[in-house]
Coordinates of C-alpha atoms in Angstrom, one line a residue:
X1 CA 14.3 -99.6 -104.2
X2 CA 16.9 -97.2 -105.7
X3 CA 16.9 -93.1 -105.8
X4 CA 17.3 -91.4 -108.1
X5 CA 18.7 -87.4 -106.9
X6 CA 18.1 -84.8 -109.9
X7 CA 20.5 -81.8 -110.1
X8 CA 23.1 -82.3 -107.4
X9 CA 26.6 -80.7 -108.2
X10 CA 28.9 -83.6 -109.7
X11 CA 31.3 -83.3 -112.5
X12 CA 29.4 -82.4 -115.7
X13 CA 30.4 -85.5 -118.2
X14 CA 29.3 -88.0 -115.8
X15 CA 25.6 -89.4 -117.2
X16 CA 25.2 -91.3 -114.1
X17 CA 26.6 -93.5 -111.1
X18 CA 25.8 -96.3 -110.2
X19 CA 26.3 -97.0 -106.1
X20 CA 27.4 -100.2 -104.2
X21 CA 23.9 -99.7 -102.1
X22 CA 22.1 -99.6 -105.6
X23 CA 21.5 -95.5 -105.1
X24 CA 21.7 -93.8 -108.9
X25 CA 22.3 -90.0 -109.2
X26 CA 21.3 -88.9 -112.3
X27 CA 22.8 -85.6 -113.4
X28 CA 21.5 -82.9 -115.8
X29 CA 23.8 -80.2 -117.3
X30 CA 23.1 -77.2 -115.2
X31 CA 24.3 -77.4 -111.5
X32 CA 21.4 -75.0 -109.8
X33 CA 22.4 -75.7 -106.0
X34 CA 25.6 -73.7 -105.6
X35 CA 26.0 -74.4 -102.0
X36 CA 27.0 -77.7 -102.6
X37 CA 29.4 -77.2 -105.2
X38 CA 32.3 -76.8 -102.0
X39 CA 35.6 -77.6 -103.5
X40 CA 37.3 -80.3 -106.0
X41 CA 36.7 -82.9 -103.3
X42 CA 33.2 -82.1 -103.1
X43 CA 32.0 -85.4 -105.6
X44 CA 34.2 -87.8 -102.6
X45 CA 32.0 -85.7 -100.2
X46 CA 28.6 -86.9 -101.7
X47 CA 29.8 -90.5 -102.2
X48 CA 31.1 -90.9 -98.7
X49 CA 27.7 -90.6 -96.9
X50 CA 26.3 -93.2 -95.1
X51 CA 22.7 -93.9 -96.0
X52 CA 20.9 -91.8 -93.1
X53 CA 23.7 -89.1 -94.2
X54 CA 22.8 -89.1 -97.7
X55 CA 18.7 -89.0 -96.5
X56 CA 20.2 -86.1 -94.9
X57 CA 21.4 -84.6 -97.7
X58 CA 18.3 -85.0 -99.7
X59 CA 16.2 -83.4 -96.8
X60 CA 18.9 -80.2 -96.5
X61 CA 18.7 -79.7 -100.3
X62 CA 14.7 -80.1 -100.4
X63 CA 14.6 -77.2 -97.6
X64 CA 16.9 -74.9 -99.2
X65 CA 15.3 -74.6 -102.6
X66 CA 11.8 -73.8 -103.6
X67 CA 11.6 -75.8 -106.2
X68 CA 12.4 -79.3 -105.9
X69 CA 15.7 -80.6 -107.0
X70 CA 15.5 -84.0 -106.0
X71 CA 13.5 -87.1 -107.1
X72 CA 13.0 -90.2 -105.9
X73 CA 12.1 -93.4 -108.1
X74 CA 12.6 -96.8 -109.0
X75 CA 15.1 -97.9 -111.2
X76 CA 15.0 -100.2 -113.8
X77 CA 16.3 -104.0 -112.7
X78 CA 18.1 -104.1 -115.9
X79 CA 20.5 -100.9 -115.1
X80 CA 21.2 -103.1 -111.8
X81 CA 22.3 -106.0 -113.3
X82 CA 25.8 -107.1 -113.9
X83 CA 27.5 -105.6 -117.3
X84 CA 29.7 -108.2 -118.1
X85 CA 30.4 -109.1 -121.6
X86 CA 28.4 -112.3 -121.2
X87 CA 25.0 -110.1 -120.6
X88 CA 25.8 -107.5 -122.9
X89 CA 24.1 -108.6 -125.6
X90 CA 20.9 -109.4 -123.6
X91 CA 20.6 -105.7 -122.1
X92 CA 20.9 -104.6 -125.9
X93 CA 18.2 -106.9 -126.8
X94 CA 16.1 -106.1 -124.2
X95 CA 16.7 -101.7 -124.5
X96 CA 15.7 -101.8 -127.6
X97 CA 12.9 -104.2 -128.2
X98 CA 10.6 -101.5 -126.5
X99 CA 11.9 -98.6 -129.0
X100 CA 8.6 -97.7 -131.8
X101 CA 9.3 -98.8 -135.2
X102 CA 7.5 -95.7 -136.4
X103 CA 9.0 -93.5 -134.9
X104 CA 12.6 -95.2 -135.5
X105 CA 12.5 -95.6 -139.6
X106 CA 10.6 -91.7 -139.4
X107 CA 14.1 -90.8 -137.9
X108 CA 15.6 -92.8 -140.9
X109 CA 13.7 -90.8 -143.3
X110 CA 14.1 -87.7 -141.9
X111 CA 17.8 -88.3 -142.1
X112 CA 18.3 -90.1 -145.7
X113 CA 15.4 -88.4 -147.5
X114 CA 14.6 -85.0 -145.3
X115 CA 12.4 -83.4 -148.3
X116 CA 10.6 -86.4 -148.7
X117 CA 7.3 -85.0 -147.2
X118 CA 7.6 -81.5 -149.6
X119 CA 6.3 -81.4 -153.4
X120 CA 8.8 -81.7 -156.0
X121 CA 8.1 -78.2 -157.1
X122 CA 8.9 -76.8 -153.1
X123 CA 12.2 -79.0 -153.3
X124 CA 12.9 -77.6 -156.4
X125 CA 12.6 -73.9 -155.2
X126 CA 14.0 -75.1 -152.0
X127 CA 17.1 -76.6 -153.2
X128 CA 17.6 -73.3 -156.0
X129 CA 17.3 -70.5 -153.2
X130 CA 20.4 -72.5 -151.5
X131 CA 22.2 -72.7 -154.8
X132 CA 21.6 -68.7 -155.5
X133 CA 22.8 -68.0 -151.9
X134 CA 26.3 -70.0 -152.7
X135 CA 26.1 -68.2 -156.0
X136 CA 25.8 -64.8 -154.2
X137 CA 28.7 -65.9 -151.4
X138 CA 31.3 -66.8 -154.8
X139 CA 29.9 -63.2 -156.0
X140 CA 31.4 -61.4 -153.0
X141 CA 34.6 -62.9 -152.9
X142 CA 35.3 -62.6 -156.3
X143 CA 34.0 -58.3 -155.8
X144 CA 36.7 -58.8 -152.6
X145 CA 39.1 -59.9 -155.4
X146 CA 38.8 -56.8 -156.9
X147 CA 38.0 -58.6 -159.5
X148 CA 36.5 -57.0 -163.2
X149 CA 33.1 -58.3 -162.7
X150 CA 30.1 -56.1 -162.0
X151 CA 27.3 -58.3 -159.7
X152 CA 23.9 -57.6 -160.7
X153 CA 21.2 -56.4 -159.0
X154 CA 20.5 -59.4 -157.5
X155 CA 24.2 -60.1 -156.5
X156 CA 24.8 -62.9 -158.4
X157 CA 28.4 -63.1 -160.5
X158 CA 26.8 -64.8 -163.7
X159 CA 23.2 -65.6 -165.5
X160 CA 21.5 -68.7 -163.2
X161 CA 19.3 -71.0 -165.2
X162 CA 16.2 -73.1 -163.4
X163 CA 17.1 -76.1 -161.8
X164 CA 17.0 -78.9 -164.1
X165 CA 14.9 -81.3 -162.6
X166 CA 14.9 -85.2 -162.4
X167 CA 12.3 -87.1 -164.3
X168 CA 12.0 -89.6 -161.6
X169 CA 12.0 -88.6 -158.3
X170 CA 11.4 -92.4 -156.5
X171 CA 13.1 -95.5 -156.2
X172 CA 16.2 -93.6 -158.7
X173 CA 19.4 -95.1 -157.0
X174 CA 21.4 -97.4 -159.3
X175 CA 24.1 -97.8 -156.2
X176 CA 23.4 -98.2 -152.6
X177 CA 25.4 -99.9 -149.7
X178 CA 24.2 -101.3 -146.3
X179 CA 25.5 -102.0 -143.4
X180 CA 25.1 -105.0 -140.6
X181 CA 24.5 -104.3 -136.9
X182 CA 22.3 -104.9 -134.4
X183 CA 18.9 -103.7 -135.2
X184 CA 16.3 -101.7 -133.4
X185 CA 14.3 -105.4 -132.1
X186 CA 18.0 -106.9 -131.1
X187 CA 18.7 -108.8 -133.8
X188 CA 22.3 -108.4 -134.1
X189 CA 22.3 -109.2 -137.7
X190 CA 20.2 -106.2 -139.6
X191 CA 21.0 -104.9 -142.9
X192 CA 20.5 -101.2 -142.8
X193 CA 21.7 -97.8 -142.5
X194 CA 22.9 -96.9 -139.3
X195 CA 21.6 -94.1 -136.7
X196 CA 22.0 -92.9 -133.5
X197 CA 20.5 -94.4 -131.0
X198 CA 18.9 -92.8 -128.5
X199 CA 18.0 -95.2 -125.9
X200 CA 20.3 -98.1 -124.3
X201 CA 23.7 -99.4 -124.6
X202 CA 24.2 -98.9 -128.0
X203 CA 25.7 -95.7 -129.6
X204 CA 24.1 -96.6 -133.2
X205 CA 21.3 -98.5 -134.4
X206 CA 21.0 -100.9 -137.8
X207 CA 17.6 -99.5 -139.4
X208 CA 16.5 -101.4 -142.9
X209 CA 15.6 -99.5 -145.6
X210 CA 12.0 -100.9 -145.9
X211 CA 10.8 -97.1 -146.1
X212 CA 12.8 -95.2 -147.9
X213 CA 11.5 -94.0 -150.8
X214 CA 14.8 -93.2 -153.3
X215 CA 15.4 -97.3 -152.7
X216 CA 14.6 -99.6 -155.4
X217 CA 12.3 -102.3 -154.7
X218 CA 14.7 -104.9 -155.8
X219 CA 17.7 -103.2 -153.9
X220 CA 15.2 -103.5 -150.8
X221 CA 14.1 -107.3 -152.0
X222 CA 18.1 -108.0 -152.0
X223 CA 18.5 -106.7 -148.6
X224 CA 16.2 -108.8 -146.7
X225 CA 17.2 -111.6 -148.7
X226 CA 20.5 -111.1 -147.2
X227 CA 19.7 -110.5 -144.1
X228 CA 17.2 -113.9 -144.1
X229 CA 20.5 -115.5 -145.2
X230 CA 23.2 -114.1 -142.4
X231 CA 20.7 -115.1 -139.5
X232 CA 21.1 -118.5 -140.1
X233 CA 24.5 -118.7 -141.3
X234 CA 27.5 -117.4 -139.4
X235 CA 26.6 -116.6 -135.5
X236 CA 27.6 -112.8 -134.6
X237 CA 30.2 -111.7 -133.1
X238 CA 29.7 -108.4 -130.9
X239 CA 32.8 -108.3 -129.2
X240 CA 34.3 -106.1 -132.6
X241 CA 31.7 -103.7 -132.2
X242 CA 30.5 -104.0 -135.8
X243 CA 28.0 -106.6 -134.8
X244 CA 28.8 -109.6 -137.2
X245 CA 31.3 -111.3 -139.5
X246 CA 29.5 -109.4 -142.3
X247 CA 30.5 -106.2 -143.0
X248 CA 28.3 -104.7 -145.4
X249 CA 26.3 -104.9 -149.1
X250 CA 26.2 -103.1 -152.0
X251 CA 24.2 -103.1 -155.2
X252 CA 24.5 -101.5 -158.7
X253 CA 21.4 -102.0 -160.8
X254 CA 20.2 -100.8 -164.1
X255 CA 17.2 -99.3 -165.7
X256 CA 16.4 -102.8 -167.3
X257 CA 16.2 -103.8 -163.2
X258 CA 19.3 -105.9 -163.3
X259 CA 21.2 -106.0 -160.1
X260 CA 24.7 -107.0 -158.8
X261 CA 25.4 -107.8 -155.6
X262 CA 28.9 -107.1 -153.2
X263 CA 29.0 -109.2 -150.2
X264 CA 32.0 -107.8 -147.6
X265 CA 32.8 -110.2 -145.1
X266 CA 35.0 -109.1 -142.0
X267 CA 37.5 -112.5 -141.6
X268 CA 38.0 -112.9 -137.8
X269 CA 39.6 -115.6 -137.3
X270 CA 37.6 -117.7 -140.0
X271 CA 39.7 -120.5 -141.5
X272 CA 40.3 -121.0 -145.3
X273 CA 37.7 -124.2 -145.3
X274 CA 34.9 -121.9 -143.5
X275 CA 35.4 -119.2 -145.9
X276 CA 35.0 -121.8 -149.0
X277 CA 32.2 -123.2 -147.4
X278 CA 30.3 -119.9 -146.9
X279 CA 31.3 -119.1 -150.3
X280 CA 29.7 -122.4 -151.6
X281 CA 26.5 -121.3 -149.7
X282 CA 26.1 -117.9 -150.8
X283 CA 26.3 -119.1 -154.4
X284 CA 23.8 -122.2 -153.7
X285 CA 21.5 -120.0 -151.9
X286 CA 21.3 -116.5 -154.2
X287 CA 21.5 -118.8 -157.4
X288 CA 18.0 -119.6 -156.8
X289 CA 16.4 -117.6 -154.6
X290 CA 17.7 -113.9 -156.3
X291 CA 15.9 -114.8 -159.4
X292 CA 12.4 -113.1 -158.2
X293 CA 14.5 -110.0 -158.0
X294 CA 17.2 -109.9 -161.4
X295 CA 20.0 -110.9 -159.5
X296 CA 22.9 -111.2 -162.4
X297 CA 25.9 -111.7 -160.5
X298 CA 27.4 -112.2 -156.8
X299 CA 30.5 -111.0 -156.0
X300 CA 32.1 -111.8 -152.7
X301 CA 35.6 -109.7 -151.0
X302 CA 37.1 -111.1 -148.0
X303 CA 38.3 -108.0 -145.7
X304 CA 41.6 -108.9 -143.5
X305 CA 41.7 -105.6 -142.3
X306 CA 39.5 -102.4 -141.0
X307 CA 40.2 -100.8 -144.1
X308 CA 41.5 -103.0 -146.8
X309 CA 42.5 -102.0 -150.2
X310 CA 41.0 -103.5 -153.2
X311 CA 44.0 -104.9 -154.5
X312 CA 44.6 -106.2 -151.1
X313 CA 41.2 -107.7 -151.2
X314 CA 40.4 -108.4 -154.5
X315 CA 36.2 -108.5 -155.4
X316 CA 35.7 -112.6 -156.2
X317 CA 33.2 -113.0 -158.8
X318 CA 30.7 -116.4 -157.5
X319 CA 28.2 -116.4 -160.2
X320 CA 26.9 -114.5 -162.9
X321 CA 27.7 -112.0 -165.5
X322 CA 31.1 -110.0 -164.6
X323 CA 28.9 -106.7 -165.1
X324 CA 25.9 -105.6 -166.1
X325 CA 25.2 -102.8 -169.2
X326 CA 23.4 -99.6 -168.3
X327 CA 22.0 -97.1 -171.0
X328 CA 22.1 -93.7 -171.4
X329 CA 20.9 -91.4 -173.8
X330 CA 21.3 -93.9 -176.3
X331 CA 24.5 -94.9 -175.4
X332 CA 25.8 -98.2 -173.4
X333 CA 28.3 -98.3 -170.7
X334 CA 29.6 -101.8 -168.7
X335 CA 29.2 -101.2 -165.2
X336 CA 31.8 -103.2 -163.1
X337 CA 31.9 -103.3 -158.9
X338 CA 34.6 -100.5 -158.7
X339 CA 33.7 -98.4 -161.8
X340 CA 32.3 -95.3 -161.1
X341 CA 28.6 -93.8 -162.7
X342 CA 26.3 -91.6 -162.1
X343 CA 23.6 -92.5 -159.1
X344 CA 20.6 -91.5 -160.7
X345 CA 20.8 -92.5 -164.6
X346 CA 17.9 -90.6 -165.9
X347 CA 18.8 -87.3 -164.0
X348 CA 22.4 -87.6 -165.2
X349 CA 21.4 -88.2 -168.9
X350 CA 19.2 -84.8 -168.7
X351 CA 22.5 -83.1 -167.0
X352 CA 24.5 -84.3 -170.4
X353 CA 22.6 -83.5 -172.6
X354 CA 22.2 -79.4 -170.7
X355 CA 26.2 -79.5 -171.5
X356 CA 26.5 -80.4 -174.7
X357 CA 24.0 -77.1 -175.7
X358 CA 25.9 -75.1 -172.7
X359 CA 29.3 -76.4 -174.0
X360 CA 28.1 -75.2 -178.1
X361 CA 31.7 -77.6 -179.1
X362 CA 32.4 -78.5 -182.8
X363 CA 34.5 -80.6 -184.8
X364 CA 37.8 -78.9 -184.3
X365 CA 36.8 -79.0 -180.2
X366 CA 39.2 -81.0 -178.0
X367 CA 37.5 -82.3 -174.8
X368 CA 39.5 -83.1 -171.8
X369 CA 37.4 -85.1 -169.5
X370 CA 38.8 -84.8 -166.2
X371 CA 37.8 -87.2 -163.3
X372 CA 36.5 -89.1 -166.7
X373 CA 35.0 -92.3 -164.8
X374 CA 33.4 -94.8 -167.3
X375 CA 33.2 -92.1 -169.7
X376 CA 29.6 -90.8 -170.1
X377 CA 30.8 -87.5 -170.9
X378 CA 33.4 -88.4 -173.3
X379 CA 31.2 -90.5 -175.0
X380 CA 28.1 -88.3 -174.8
X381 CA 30.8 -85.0 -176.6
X382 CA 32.7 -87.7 -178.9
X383 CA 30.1 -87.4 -182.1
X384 CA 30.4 -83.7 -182.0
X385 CA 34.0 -82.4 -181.2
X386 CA 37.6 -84.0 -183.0
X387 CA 38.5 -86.1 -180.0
X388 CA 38.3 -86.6 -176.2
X389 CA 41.0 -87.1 -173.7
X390 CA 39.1 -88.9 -170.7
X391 CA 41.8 -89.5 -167.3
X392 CA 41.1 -90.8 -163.9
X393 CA 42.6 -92.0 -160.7
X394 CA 40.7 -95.1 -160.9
X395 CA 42.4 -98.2 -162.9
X396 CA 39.0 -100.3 -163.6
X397 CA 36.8 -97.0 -164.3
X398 CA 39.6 -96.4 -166.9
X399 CA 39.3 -100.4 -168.3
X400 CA 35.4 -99.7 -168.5
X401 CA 35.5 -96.6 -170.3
X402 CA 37.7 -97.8 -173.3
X403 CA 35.6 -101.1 -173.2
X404 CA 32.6 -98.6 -173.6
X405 CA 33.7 -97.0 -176.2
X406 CA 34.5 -99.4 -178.2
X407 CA 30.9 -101.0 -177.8
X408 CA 29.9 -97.8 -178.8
X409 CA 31.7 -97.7 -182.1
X410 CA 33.9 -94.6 -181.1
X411 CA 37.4 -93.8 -182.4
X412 CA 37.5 -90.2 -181.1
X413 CA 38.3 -90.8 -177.4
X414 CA 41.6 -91.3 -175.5
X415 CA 41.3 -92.5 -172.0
X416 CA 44.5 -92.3 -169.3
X417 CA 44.7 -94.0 -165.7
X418 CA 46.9 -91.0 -163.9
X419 CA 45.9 -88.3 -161.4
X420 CA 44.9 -84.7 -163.1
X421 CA 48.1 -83.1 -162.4
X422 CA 50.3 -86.1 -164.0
X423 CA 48.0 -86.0 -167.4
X424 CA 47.5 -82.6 -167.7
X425 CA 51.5 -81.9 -167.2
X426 CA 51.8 -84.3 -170.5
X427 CA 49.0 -83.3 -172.8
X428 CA 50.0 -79.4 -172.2
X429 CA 53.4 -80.2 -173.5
X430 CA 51.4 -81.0 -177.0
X431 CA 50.8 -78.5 -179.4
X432 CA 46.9 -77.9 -180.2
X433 CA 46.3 -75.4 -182.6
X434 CA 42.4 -76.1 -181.9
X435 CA 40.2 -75.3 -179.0
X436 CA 40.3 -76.9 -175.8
X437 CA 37.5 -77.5 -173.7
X438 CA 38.1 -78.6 -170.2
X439 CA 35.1 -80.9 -168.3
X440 CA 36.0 -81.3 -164.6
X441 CA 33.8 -84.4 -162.7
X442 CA 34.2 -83.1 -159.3
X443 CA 32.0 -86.0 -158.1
X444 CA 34.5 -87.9 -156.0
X445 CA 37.2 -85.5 -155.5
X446 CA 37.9 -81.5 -155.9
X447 CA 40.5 -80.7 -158.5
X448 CA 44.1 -79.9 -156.7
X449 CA 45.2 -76.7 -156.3
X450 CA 48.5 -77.9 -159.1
X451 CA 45.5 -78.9 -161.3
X452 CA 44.1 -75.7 -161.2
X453 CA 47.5 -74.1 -162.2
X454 CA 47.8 -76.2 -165.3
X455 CA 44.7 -75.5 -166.4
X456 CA 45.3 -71.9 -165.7
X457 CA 49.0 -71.8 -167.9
X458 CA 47.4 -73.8 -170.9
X459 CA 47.4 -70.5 -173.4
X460 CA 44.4 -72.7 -175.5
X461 CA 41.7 -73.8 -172.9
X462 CA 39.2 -71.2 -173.8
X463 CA 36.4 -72.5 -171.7
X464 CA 36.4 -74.7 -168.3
X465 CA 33.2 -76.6 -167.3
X466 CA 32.9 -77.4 -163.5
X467 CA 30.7 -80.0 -162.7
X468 CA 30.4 -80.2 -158.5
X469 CA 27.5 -82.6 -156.6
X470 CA 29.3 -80.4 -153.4
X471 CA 29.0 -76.9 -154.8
X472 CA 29.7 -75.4 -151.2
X473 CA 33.0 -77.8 -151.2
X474 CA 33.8 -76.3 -155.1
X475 CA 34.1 -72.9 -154.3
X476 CA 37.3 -71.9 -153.5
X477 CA 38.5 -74.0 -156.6
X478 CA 36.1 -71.6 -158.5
X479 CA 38.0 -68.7 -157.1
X480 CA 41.4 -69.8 -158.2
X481 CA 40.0 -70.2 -161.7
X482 CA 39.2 -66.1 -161.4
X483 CA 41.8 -64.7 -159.3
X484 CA 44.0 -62.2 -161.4
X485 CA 47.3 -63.6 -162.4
X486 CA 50.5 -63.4 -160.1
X487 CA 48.1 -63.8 -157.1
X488 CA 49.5 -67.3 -155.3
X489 CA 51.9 -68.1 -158.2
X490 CA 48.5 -68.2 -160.8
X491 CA 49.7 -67.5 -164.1
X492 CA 48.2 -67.6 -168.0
X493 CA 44.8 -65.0 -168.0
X494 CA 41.9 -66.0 -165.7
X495 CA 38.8 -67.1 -166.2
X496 CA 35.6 -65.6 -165.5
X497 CA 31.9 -67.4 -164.3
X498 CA 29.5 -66.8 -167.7
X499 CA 27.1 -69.7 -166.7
X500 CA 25.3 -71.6 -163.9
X501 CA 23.0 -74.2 -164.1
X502 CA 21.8 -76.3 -161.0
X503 CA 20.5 -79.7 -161.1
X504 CA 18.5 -81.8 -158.9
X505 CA 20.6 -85.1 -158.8
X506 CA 18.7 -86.6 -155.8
X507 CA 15.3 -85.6 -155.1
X508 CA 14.3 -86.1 -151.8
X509 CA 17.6 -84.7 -150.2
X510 CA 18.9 -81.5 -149.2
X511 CA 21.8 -82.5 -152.4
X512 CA 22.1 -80.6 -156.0
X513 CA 24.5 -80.6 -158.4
X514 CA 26.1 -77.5 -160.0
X515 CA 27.3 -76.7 -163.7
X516 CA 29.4 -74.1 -163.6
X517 CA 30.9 -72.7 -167.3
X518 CA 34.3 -70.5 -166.9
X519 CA 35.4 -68.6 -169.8
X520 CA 38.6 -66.1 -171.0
X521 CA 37.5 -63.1 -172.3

């Protein structure tokens, strides 16, 4: 028998304590009997009674409030039981066996895919009344500018076309990664999104994905394959905290349902021969049994550290093709493990096509494709404009963006591996006697504020599309585009918003991209 004493006046941060006579005080965060709130010393005062003393205690606070304060009960024999590292992981088990799967994967849900209970038509008006609010907030700063722009009568800085919506609102990811923990049963070796857990040891809780509905079906068959793999391969290890030698899938897939698989292992300790075996087993075991769901290739990298590089750890192709080839909009594009593409292909090939009417380009148009990727913009503008200069940070989305254009027959497009302010610095210092159009990718990274200034001192960018998946991260770099010149060392004349047009990138989610069009007047 243990008791358990509700409300009594002990520091604030303190959950609960645990007593050598197996007495628990359970605390709350308001402290309703002053009188026993004494001094500092007054927590030493409580834990110094003998038992009849603390029955006293308990009888004294029950008289001096009218309500009661204090509660008596049973406490679990789990919470009384020794928490040495050796039982750890049976308390874990044991907490969260009795947690609902319902209600734990509708927490999931409500977390990855909060809109998912809403018609597309209420997202859609949902996600556009956010974007118009943003749109009004850029509108106000720019008037607190004192900038030359009159806000309408519905406060808005520019003309706001409908969203664009997706045409497929389920199982639309072409890239997902999962993580390995221990799951809500206690199996230390679930592959899953992680949540907070709100019973038991644990801080977080490994949930699978069986549920969602923006997962493909064989991203979801690839994940329990996996996880049917790992629990009878390598025992965990949950003295890390990460729950298990295997750090964490991914997947890239295309609309003809081919997938490639990422397999992360954490190396603790491993020696080379038990890496090369587990190497040989993955390939003997997803060889055959990946073919009910189009698995193409495996790749496998080894991580040494917490956070290890990619040239540190190097991706290790095992089997299969060393990409796979997505289409869009008629065009084809390798996709390799580190190259960067759009999410949802069919949503991004609607997005394109929006620009290149919003953009109205023509054959003396040069394009500069900033944050360029594996060049589905270039490639998209390249039939219609003399040429386009694609640049990112990323070495092997540069490699698959020349490879790409090259399967696509194009002799138009230049593509750099630099950062934005290196390239642009260089290409400025050539002469164009044509117009220059300026595409920025904002999907990884905002523009720098040095960016910004180059684009502003370049006397022939006429126009400056801003393409943001974080339009509430985008703004101030929208505001530097407008502010007058001399104002933080801008020069060259500023740009003004003439165009916005929202996009539903990920139905389901709270998420929208924005298309914003700058312009000199």
């Amino acid at each position: 028998m243990a008791l358990s004493v509700r409300k009594v006046c002990l520091p604030r941060n303190l959950n609960f304590y645990l007593f050598k006579n197996n007495y628990i005080i359970v605390l709350s965060s308001q402290n309703p009997v002053r009188y026993l709130r004494g001094s500092r010393h007054g927590f030493r005062r409580v834990l110094g009674r003998t038992e009849s003393k603390f029955q006293e205690l308990i009888k004294s606070v029950k008289e001096s409030s009218k309500k009661s304060v204090v509660n008596t009960s049973k406490v679990p024999d789990t919470l009384l039981k020794s928490t040495s590292p050796k039982d750890e992981s049976s308390k874990i088990s044991t907490k969260l066996h009795d947690t609902p799967h319902e209600d734990i994967h509708k927490r999931l849900d409500g977390i990855i895919t909060p809109l998912k209970n809403l018609t597309y038509a209420r997202q859609l008006e949902r996600k556009y009344g956010k974007c118009l609010s943003l749109l009004r907030m850029f509108g106000e700063r720019l008037r607190s500018l004192k900038m030359p722009i009159a806000l309408g009568a519905d406060k808005l800085p520019c003309p706001v076309e409908l969203m664009l919506p997706s045409t497929i609102i389920e199982a639309y990811r072409n890239q997902d990664e999962f993580s390995i923990g221990i799951g809500a049963d206690g199996n230390p070796q679930t592959v899953g999104f992680f949540i907070e857990s709100l019973e038991g040891a644990l801080k977080n809780v490994c949930v699978s994905p069986d549920n969602l509905v923006i997962i493909k079906n064989n991203h979801k068959n690839f994940v329990k394959d996996f996880e049917n793999y790992i629990n009878s391969s390598i025992p965990p290890t949950l003295q890390d905290g990460d729950g298990s030698y295997w750090k964490s899938i991914s997947m890239r897939s295309n609309m003809a349902g081919d997938i490639m698989g990422i397999i992360l292992l954490n190396n603790q300790g491993l020696s080379p021969k038990q890496i090369q075996q587990e190497k040989k087993n993955l390939r003997e075991y997803f060889e055959k049994s990946g073919q009910h769901y189009n698995l193409k290739s495996l790749y496998f990298q080894e991580n040494f550290l917490c956070k290890a590089a990619n040239d540190q750890s190097p991706y290790e192709l095992l089997f299969g093709e060393s990409y796979i080839i997505e289409e869009l909009n008629g065009l084809k594009f390798r996709i390799s493990p580190q190259s960067f593409f759009p999410r949802n292909t069919n949503a991004a090939g609607s997005m394109y096509n929006a620009l290149k009417q919003l953009c109205r380009v023509n054959d003396s148009t040069t394009v500069l494709d900033i944050f360029c990727g594996t060049g589905p913009v270039s490639l998209t503008f390249s039939p219609n404009v003399k040429k386009c200069i694609g640049f990112d940070t990323c070495s092997k989305s540069i490699e698959d963006a020349k490879f790409n254009s090259q399967l696509n027959n194009l002799s138009n497009t230049e593509f750099i591996h630099g950062s934005p302010e290196a390239v642009l610095r260089d290409i400025f210092t050539c002469d164009y006697h044509s117009d220059l159009v300026a595409i920025v990718n904002s999907s990884k990274v905002e523009l720098s504020k040095t960016a910004i200034r180059f684009l502003r001192e370049c006397k022939y960018l006429k126009k400056v599309i801003y393409i943001s998946t974080k339009p509430r991260t985008a703004v101030d770099n929208f505001i530097r585009l407008c502010k007058p010149a001399g104002s933080e060392s801008y020069l060259g004349k500023y740009f003004v918003p003439v165009f916005a047009l929202p996009v539903d990138l990920c139905p389901q989610t709270e998420h929208y991209g924005l298309i914003m069009m700058f312009q000199r007047l």
